[in-house]
Coordinates of C-alpha atoms in Angstrom, one line a residue:
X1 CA 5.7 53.9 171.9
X2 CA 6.0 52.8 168.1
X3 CA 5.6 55.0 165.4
X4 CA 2.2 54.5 163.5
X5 CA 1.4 51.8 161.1
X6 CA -0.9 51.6 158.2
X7 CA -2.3 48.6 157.0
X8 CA -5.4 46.9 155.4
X9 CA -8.1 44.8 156.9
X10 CA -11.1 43.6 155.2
X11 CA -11.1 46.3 152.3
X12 CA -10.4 49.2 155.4
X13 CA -7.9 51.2 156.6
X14 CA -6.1 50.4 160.1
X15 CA -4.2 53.0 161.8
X16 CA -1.9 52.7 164.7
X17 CA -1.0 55.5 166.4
X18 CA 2.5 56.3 167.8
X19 CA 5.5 59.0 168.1
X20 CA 5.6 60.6 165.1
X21 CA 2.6 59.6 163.9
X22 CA 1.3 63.8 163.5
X23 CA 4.5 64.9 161.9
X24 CA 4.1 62.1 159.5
X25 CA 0.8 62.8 158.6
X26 CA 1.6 66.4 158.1
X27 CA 4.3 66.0 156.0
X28 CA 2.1 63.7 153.7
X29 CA -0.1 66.6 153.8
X30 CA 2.4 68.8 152.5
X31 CA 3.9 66.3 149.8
X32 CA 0.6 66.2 148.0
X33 CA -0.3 69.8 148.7
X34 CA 2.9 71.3 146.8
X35 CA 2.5 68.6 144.1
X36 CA -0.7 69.9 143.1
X37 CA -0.5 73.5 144.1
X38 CA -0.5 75.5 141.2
X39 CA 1.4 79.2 140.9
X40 CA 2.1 80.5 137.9
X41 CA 5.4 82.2 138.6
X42 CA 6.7 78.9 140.0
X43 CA 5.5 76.9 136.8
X44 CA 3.3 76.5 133.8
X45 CA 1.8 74.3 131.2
X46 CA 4.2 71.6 130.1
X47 CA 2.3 70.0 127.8
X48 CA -0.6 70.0 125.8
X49 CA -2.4 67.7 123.6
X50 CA -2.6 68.3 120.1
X51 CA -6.0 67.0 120.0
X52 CA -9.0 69.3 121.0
X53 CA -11.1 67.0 122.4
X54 CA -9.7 64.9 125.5
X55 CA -6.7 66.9 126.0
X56 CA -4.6 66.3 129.2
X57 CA -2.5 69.0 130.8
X58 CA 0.1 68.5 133.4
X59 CA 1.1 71.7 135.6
X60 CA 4.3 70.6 137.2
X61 CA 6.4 72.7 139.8
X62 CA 9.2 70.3 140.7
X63 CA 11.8 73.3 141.3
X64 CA 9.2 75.2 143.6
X65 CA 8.8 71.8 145.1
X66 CA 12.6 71.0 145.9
X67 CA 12.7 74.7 147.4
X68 CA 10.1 73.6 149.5
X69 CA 12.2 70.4 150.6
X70 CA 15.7 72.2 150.9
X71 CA 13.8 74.5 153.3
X72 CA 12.8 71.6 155.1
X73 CA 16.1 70.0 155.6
X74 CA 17.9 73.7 156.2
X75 CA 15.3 75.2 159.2
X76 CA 14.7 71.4 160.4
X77 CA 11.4 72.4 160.6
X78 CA 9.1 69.9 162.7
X79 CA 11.9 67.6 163.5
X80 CA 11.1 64.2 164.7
X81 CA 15.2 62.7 164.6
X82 CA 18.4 63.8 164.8
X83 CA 21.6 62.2 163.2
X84 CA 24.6 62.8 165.3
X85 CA 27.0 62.0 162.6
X86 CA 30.7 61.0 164.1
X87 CA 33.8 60.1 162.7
X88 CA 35.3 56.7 162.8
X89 CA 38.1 58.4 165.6
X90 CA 36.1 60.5 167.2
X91 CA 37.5 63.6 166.7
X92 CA 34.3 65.5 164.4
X93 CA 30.6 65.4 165.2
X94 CA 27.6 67.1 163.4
X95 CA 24.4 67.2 164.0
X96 CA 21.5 67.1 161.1
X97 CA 17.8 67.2 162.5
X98 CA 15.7 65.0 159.8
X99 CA 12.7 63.1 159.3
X100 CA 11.9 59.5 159.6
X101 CA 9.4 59.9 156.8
X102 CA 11.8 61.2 154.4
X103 CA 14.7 59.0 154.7
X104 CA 12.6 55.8 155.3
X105 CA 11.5 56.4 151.4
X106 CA 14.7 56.6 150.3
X107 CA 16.4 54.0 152.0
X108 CA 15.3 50.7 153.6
X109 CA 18.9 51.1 155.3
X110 CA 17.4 54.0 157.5
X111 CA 14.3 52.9 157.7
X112 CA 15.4 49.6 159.7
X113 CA 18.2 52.1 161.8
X114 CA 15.1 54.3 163.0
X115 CA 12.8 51.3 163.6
X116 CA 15.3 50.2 166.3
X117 CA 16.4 53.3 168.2
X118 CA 15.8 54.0 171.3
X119 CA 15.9 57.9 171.5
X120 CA 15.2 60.5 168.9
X121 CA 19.1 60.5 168.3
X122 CA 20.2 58.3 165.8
X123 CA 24.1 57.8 165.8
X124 CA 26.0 57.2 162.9
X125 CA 29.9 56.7 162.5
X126 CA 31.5 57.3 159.2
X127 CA 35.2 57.8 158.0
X128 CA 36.6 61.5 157.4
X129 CA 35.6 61.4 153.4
X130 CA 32.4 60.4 154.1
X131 CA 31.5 62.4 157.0
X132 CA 33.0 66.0 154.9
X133 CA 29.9 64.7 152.1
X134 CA 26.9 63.6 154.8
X135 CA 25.2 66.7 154.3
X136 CA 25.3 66.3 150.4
X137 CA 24.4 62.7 150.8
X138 CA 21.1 63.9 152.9
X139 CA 20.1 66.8 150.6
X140 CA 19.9 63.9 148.1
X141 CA 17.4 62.1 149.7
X142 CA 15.0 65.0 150.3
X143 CA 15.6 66.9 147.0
X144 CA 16.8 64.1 144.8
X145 CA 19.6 65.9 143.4
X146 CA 23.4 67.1 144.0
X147 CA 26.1 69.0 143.0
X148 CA 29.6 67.2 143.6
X149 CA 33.8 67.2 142.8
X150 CA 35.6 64.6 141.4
X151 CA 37.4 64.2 144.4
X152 CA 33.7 63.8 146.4
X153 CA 32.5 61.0 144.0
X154 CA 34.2 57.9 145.8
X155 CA 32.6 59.1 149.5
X156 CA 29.3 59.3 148.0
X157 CA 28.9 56.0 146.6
X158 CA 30.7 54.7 149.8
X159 CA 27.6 55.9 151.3
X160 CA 24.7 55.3 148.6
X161 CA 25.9 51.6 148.2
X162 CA 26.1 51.7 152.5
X163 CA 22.5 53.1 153.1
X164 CA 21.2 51.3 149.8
X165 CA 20.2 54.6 148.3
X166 CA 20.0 52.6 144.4
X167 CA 19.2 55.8 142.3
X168 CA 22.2 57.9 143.7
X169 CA 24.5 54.7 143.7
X170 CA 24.0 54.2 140.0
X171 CA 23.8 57.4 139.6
X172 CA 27.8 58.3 140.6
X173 CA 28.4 54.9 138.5
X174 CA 27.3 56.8 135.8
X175 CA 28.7 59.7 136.7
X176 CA 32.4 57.9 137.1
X177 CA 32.1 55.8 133.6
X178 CA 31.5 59.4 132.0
X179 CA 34.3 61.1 133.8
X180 CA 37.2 58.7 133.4
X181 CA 39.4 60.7 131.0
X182 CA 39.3 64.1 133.0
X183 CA 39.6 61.7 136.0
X184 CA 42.8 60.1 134.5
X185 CA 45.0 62.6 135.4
X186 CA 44.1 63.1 138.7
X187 CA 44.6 59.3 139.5
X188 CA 40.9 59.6 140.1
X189 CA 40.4 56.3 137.9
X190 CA 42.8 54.0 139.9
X191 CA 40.4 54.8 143.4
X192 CA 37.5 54.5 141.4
X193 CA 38.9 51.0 140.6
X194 CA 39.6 50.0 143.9
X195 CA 35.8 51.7 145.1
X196 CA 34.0 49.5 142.5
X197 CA 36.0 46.4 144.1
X198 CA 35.1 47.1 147.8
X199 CA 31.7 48.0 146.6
X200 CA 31.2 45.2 144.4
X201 CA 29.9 47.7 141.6
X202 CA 30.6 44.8 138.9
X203 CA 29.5 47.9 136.0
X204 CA 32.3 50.5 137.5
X205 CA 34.6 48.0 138.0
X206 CA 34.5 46.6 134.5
X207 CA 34.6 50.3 132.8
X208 CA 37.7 51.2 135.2
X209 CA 39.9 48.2 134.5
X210 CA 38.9 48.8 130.0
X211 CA 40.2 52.8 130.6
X212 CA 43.3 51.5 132.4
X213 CA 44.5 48.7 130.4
X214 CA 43.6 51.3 127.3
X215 CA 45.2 54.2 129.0
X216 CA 47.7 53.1 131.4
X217 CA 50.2 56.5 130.2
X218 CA 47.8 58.8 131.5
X219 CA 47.8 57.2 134.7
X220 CA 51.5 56.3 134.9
X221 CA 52.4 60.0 134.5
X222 CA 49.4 61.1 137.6
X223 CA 50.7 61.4 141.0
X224 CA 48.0 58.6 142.0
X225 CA 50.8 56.2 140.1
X226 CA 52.6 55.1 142.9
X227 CA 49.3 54.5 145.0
X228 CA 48.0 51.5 143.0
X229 CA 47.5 48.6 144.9
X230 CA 49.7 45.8 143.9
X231 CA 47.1 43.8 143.0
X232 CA 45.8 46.4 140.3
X233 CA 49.2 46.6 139.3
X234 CA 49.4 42.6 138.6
X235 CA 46.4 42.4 137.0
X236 CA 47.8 45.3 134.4
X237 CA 51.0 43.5 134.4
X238 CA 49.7 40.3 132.9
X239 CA 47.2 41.3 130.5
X240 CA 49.0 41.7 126.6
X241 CA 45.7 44.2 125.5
X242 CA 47.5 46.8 127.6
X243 CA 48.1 49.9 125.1
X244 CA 51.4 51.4 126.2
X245 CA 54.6 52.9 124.0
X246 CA 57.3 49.9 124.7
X247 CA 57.6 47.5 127.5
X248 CA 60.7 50.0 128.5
X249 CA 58.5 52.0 129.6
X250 CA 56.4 49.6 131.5
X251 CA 59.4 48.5 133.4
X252 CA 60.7 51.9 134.5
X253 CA 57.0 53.0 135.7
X254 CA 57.1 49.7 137.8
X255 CA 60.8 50.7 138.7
X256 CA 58.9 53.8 140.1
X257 CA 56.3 51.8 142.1
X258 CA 59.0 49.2 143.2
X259 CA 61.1 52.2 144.9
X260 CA 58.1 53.9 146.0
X261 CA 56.5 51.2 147.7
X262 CA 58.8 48.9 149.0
X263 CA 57.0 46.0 148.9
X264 CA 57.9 42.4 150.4
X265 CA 60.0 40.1 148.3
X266 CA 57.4 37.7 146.6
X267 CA 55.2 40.7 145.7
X268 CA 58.3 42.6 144.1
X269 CA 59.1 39.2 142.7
X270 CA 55.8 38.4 141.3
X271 CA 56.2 41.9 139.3
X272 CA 58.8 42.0 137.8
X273 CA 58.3 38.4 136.6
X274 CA 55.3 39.7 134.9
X275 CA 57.8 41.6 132.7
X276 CA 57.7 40.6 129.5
X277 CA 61.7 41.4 128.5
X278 CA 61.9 39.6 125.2
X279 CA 59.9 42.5 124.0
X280 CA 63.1 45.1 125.5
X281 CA 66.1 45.9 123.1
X282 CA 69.1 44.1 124.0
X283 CA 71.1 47.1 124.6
X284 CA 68.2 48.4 126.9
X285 CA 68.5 45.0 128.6
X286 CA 72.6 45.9 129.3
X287 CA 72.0 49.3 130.0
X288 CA 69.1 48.2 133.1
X289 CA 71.4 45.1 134.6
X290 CA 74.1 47.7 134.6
X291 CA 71.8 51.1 136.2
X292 CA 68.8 49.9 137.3
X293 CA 68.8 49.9 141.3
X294 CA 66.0 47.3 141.2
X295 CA 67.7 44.8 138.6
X296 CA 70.2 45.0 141.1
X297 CA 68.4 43.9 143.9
X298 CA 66.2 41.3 142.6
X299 CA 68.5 40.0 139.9
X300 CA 68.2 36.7 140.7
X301 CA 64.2 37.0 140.7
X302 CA 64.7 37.6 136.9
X303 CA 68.0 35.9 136.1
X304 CA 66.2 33.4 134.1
X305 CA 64.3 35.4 132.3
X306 CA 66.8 37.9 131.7
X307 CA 69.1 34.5 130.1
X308 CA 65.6 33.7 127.6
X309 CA 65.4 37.3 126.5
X310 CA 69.1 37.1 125.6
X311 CA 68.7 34.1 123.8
X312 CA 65.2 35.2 122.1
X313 CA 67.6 38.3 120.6
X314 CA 70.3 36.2 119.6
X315 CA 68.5 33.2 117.9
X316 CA 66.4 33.0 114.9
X317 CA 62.9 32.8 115.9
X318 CA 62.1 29.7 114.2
X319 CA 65.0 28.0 115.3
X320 CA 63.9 28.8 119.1
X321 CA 60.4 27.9 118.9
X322 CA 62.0 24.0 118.5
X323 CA 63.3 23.7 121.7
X324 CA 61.2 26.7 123.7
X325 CA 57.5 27.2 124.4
X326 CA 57.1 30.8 122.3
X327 CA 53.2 30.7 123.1
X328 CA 53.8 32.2 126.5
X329 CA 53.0 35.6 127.6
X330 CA 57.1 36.2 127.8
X331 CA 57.2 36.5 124.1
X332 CA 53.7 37.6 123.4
X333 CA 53.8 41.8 122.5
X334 CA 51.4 43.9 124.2
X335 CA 49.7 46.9 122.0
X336 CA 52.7 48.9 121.8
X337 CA 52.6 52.1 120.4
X338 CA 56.2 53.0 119.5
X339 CA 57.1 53.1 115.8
X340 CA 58.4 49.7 115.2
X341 CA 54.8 48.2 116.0
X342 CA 53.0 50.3 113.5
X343 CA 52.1 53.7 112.7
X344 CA 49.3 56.6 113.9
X345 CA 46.9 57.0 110.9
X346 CA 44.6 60.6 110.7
X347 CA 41.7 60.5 108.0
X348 CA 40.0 63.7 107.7
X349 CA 36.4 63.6 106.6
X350 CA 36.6 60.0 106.5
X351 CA 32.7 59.5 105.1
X352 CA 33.9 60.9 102.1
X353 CA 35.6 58.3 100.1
X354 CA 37.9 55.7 100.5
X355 CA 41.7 56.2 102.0
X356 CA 45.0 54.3 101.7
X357 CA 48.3 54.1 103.7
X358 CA 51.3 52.7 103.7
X359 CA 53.2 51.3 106.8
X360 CA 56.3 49.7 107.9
X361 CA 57.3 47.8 110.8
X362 CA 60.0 45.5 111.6
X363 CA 59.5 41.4 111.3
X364 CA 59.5 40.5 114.7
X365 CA 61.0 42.0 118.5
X366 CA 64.2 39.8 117.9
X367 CA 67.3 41.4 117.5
X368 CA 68.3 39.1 114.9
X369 CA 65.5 40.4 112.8
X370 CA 66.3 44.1 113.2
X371 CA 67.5 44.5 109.8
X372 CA 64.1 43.2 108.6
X373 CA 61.0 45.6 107.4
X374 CA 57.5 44.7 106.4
X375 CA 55.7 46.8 104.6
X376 CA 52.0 47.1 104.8
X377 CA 48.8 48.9 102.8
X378 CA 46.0 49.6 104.6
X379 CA 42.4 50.4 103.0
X380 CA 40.0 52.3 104.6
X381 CA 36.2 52.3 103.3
X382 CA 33.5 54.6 104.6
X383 CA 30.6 52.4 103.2
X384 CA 32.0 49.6 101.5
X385 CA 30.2 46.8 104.0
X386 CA 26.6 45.4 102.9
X387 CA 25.1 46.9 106.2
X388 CA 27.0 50.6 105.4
X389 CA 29.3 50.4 108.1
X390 CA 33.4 51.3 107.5
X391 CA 35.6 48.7 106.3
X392 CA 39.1 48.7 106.8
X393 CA 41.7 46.2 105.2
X394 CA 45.4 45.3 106.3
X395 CA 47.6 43.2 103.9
X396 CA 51.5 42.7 103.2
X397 CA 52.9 44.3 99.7
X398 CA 54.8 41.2 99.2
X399 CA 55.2 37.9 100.7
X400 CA 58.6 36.6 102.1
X401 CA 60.0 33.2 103.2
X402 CA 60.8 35.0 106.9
X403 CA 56.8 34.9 107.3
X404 CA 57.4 31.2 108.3
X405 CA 56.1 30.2 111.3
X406 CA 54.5 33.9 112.4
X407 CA 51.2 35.0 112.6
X408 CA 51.1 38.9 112.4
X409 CA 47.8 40.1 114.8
X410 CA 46.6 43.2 113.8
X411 CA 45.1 45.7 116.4
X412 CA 43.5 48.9 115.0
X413 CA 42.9 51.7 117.9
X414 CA 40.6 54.1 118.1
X415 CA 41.0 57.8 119.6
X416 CA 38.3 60.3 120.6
X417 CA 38.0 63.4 122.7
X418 CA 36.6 63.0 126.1
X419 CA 36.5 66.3 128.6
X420 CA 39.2 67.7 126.3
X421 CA 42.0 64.8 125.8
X422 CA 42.4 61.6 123.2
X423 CA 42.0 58.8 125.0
X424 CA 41.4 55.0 123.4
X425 CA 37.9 54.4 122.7
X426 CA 38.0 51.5 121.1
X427 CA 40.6 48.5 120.3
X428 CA 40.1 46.3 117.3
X429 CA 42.2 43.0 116.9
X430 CA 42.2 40.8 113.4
X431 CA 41.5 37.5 114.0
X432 CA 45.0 36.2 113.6
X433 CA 46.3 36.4 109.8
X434 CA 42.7 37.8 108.5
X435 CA 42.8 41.0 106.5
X436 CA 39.9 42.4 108.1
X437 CA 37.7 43.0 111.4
X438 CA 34.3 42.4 110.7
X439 CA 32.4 44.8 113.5
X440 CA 34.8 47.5 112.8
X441 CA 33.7 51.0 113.9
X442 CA 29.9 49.7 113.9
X443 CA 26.8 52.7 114.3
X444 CA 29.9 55.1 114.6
X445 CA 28.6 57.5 112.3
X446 CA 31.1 58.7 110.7
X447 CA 28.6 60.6 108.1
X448 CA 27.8 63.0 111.1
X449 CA 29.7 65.6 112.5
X450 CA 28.4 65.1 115.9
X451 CA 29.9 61.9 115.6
X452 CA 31.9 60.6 119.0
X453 CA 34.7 59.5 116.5
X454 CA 35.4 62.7 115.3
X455 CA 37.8 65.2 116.6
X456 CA 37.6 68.2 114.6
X457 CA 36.3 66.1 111.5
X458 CA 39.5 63.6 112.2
X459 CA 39.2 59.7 112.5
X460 CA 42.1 59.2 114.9
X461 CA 43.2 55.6 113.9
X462 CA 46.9 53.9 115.2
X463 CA 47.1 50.2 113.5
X464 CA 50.1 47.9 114.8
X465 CA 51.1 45.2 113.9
X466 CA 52.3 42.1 116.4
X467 CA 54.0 39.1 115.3
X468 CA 53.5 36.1 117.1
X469 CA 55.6 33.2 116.5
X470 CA 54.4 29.5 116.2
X471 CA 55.9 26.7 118.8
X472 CA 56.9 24.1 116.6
X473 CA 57.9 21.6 119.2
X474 CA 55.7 18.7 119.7
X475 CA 55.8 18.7 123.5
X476 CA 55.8 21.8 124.7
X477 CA 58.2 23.1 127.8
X478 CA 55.8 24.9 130.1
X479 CA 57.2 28.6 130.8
X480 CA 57.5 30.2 134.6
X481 CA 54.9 32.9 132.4
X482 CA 51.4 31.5 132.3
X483 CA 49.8 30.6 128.5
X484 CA 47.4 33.5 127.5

C-alpha cells in the first residue's frame, strides 16, 4: 500500500491514506507544535517593535527545536524506514532508522528512493569516505546544521551534490572557498580541485584553480604534491599567471612528481615540454643535463628546447626575435618572485600619505643581458584617484636604447592573512607599457583597520617586472609551445 497523498480538488482537501500515513501526520503535528510552543527558559522575545501601536513580537526557540529533532534522529522514535548504509566492497554496514517525511523535505533524491522501495529498508552503497560522514550527512537534514574536519569536507559534498541536498552543497562550497589557505598545507586544495571537477561545482572549481596558480609553493612543499593529477599539473604548467620564485623551482617540483609518479612517456613528455627553460640560467641548464635523472631520460623530449634556451642566452634579444617566434609561451616569464623580477614592497599605515620606492631588476632573462639593470620608482597614493581609491605608479628613472623592441608588463601582488598565513589575494597586471592599473586595490579600505589588506597595519605589496620581447619577423615560425 502507498503512502498517503494530499492534493486539491475543487477548493477541498483530498486525502489518501497509506503506510505511513499516521506517523506523517504526527510528525507534522509535532513540527508546528514546537514551533509555536513557547517556554521561557528555552527562548525569549527577539524582537520588538519600536512603535507602540501595532507591534509584532516573534518568540522563536530554534535550539529547543533542533534538541527536539536530534532526539528524533538519536532514539529513532516512531520509525517508519531504515537505511542500511553499505560500503562500495561490502565490508561495513550501519543501520540509521529515519523518516520518509524528513528526508523527503530535504531532498527530492530520497524522496524518489523511498517512493520506489519495496520494504521499509532502504539500501544505500557509498564509498569508505562517505560512509565514515553518513551519519553527519543525516543529522543535517533533520537539524539543518553540522560540525565537520577539513579532511570530512570532500565526502560531504560527494554526498550533498549526490542526494541534491542544495543548502549543504553550497554550503561546504562556501565553506572550502573560505578555507583554502589553512587547507593549503594539508594538500586539502588540490582534492578540493579535483571534487569540484567530478562534481561539476563550476564556483569551487574556479576559486581552487585562482589559489593554486597564486599559491602553487604552498602546495608544492604539502605532502598532497605528488598526488596531483596530471591533468591539474598541465593545466598549472601552461598558464604564465602562475606566481612562483623561478622556473628552477618549477622544474625540480615536477622532477618530484615525474619520479614519484612514473607516468607513461607522452604524459611525462607533455610536461616537461610545458617547461619554459629560456627563463632557467644557463649554468642551471648545465648543471640539470649533467644531474638531473629525468633530463636524462627524456633528453630527447626536450633536446630542442633545451638548443632554443641555449641560443635565447647567447643571442641578443633583438637579434633573435628576426628569425624566431619570441611571442610564444617558451619565452614568456611567469610571475616570478625571485629578486631579479622585482622586489617585495611593505607600506605601513598606507592611508596615511603617499609612499615611494625604488627597484632594480635586470633587462631581460637573457644571459647576454645579465650585466644590464633597470631601475624603477614606484608611487603609491592612498587617495589620489577621483573615486578615493589607491593609486599606484610604476616608471623607469631613465630611458635606454636596450628598451628596443620590449615591453616590460608590470604585475603588482597582493598579500593578506588568511587562517594565519600570507597568501596572494590579489594579482594586478599593467596593461603592457602603461604606468598604471586603473582598478587597483578597489573598496579595499585601506582607511580601516579591519581592513582584509592589512596585516598588522601592513600593505603587503611585491611588484615585478616582466619583459617581453617583440617578434620582429614578418612571418612568424610557429613554436612546438602554443601562443598565449
Amino acid at each position: 500500500m502507498k503512502d498517503a497523498r494530499l492534493c486539491t480538488k475543487g477548493g477541498g482537501i483530498m486525502c489518501g491514506f497509506g503506510r505511513g500515513t499516521s506517523l506523517n501526520v504526527y510528525l507534522l503535528f509535532m513540527l508546528m507544535t514546537t514551533w509555536h510552543y513557547i517556554r521561557p527558559l528555552c527562548g525569549g522575545l527577539l524582537r520588538m517593535d519600536e512603535e507602540v501601536d501595532n507591534s509584532v513580537s516573534v518568540i522563536g526557540h530554534s535550539e529547543h527545536f533542533k534538541a527536539q529533532m536530534q532526539s528524533l534522529l538519536l532514539h529513532g522514535n516512531n520509525s517508519d524506514v531504515s537505511l542500511r548504509v553499505e560500503t562500495t566492497d561490502g565490508d561495513e554496514v550501519k543501520v540509521i532508522q529515519a523518516h520518509t517525511l524528513m528526508l523527503s523535505l530535504q531532498s527530492h533524491i530520497f524522496q524518489k528512493l523511498l517512493e520506489k522501495r519495496n520494504s521499509s529498508t532502504l539500501v544505500l552503497r557509498e564509498s569508505p569516505e562517505c560512509f565514515s560522514v553518513f551519519e553527519k550527512f543525516i543529522s543535517y537534514m533533520y537539524c539543518g546544521e553540522l560540525h565537520l574536519r577539513l579532511d570530512e569536507t570532500i565526502a560531504l559534498h560527494e554526498l550533498s551534490t549526490k542526494y541534491g541536498v542544495s543548502a549543504l552543497q553550497n554550503g561546504l562550497t562556501e565553506y572550502m572557498i573560505q578555507n583554502l589557505a589553512s587547507a593549503s598545507l594539508s594538500g586539502h586544495v588540490v582534492r578540493w580541485y579535483e571534487c569540484a571537477i567530478n562534481e561539476g561545482d563550476a564556483e569551487l572549481r574556479v576559486s581552487c584553480l585562482q589559489f593554486l596558480l597564486w599559491n602553487v609553493t604552498s602546495v608544492m612543499r604539502s605532502s598532497q604534491w605528488s598526488s596531483i593529477s596530471s591533468q591539474l599539473l598541465m593545466t598549472l604548467l601552461q598558464r604564465s599567471d602562475l606566481v612562483l620564485h623561478s622556473e628552477l623551482v618549477l622544474f625540480k617540483a615536477l622532477e618530484t612528481w615525474l619520479m614519484h609518479n612514473e607516468p607513461d612517456n607522452q604524459t611525462a613528455d607533455n610536461l616537461l615540454r610545458a617547461v619554459r627553460y629560456t627563463m632557467i640560467p644557463p649554468r642551471e641548464l648545465f648543471r640539470l643535463q649533467r644531474e638531473s635523472q629525468v633530463l636524462l631520460r627524456y633528453y630527447e623530449s626536450v633536446r630542442d628546447l633545451l638548443y632554443m634556451a641555449y641560443q635565447f642566452h647567447a643571442a641578443p634579444p633583438p637579434q633573435l626575435a628576426r628569425f624566431f617566434d619570441v611571442n610564444c609561451s617558451l619565452y614568456i616569464p611567469r610571475n616570478y618572485l625571485a629578486a631579479s623580477w622585482g622586489s617585495t614592497w611593505l607600506i605601513n599605515s598606507p592611508a596615511r600619505d603617499d609612499r615611494t620606492t625604488t627597484l632594480y631588476t635586470h633587462l631581460g632573462p637573457s644571459a647576454h643581458d645579465s650585466s644590464k639593470r633597470v631601475i624603477w620608482n614606484a608611487v603609491f597614493s592612498p587617495r589620489c584617484r577621483s573615486d578615493g581609491n589607491p593609486r599606484i605608479v610604476i616608471t623607469p628613472a631613465s630611458s635606454s636604447p636596450d628598451f628596443a623592441g620590449v615591453i616590460f608588463q608590470k604585475t603588482v601582488i597582493v598579500c593578506v592573512r588568511q587562517q594565519g598565513l600570507l597568501v596572494v589575494r590579489r594579482v594586478y597586471n599593467f596593461h603592457q607599457s602603461t604606468e598604471e592599473n586603473s582598478d587597483f586595490l578597489t573598496h579595499s579600505d585601506l582607511h580601516e583597520s579591519t581592513s582584509e589588506y592589512l596585516v598588522d597595519g601592513w600593505l603587503h605589496l611585491h611588484v615585478i617586472i616582466k619583459p617581453v620581447y617583440q617578434t620582429l619577423i614578418s612571418s612568424k615560425i610557429k613554436s612546438n609551445h602554443g601562443v598565449l
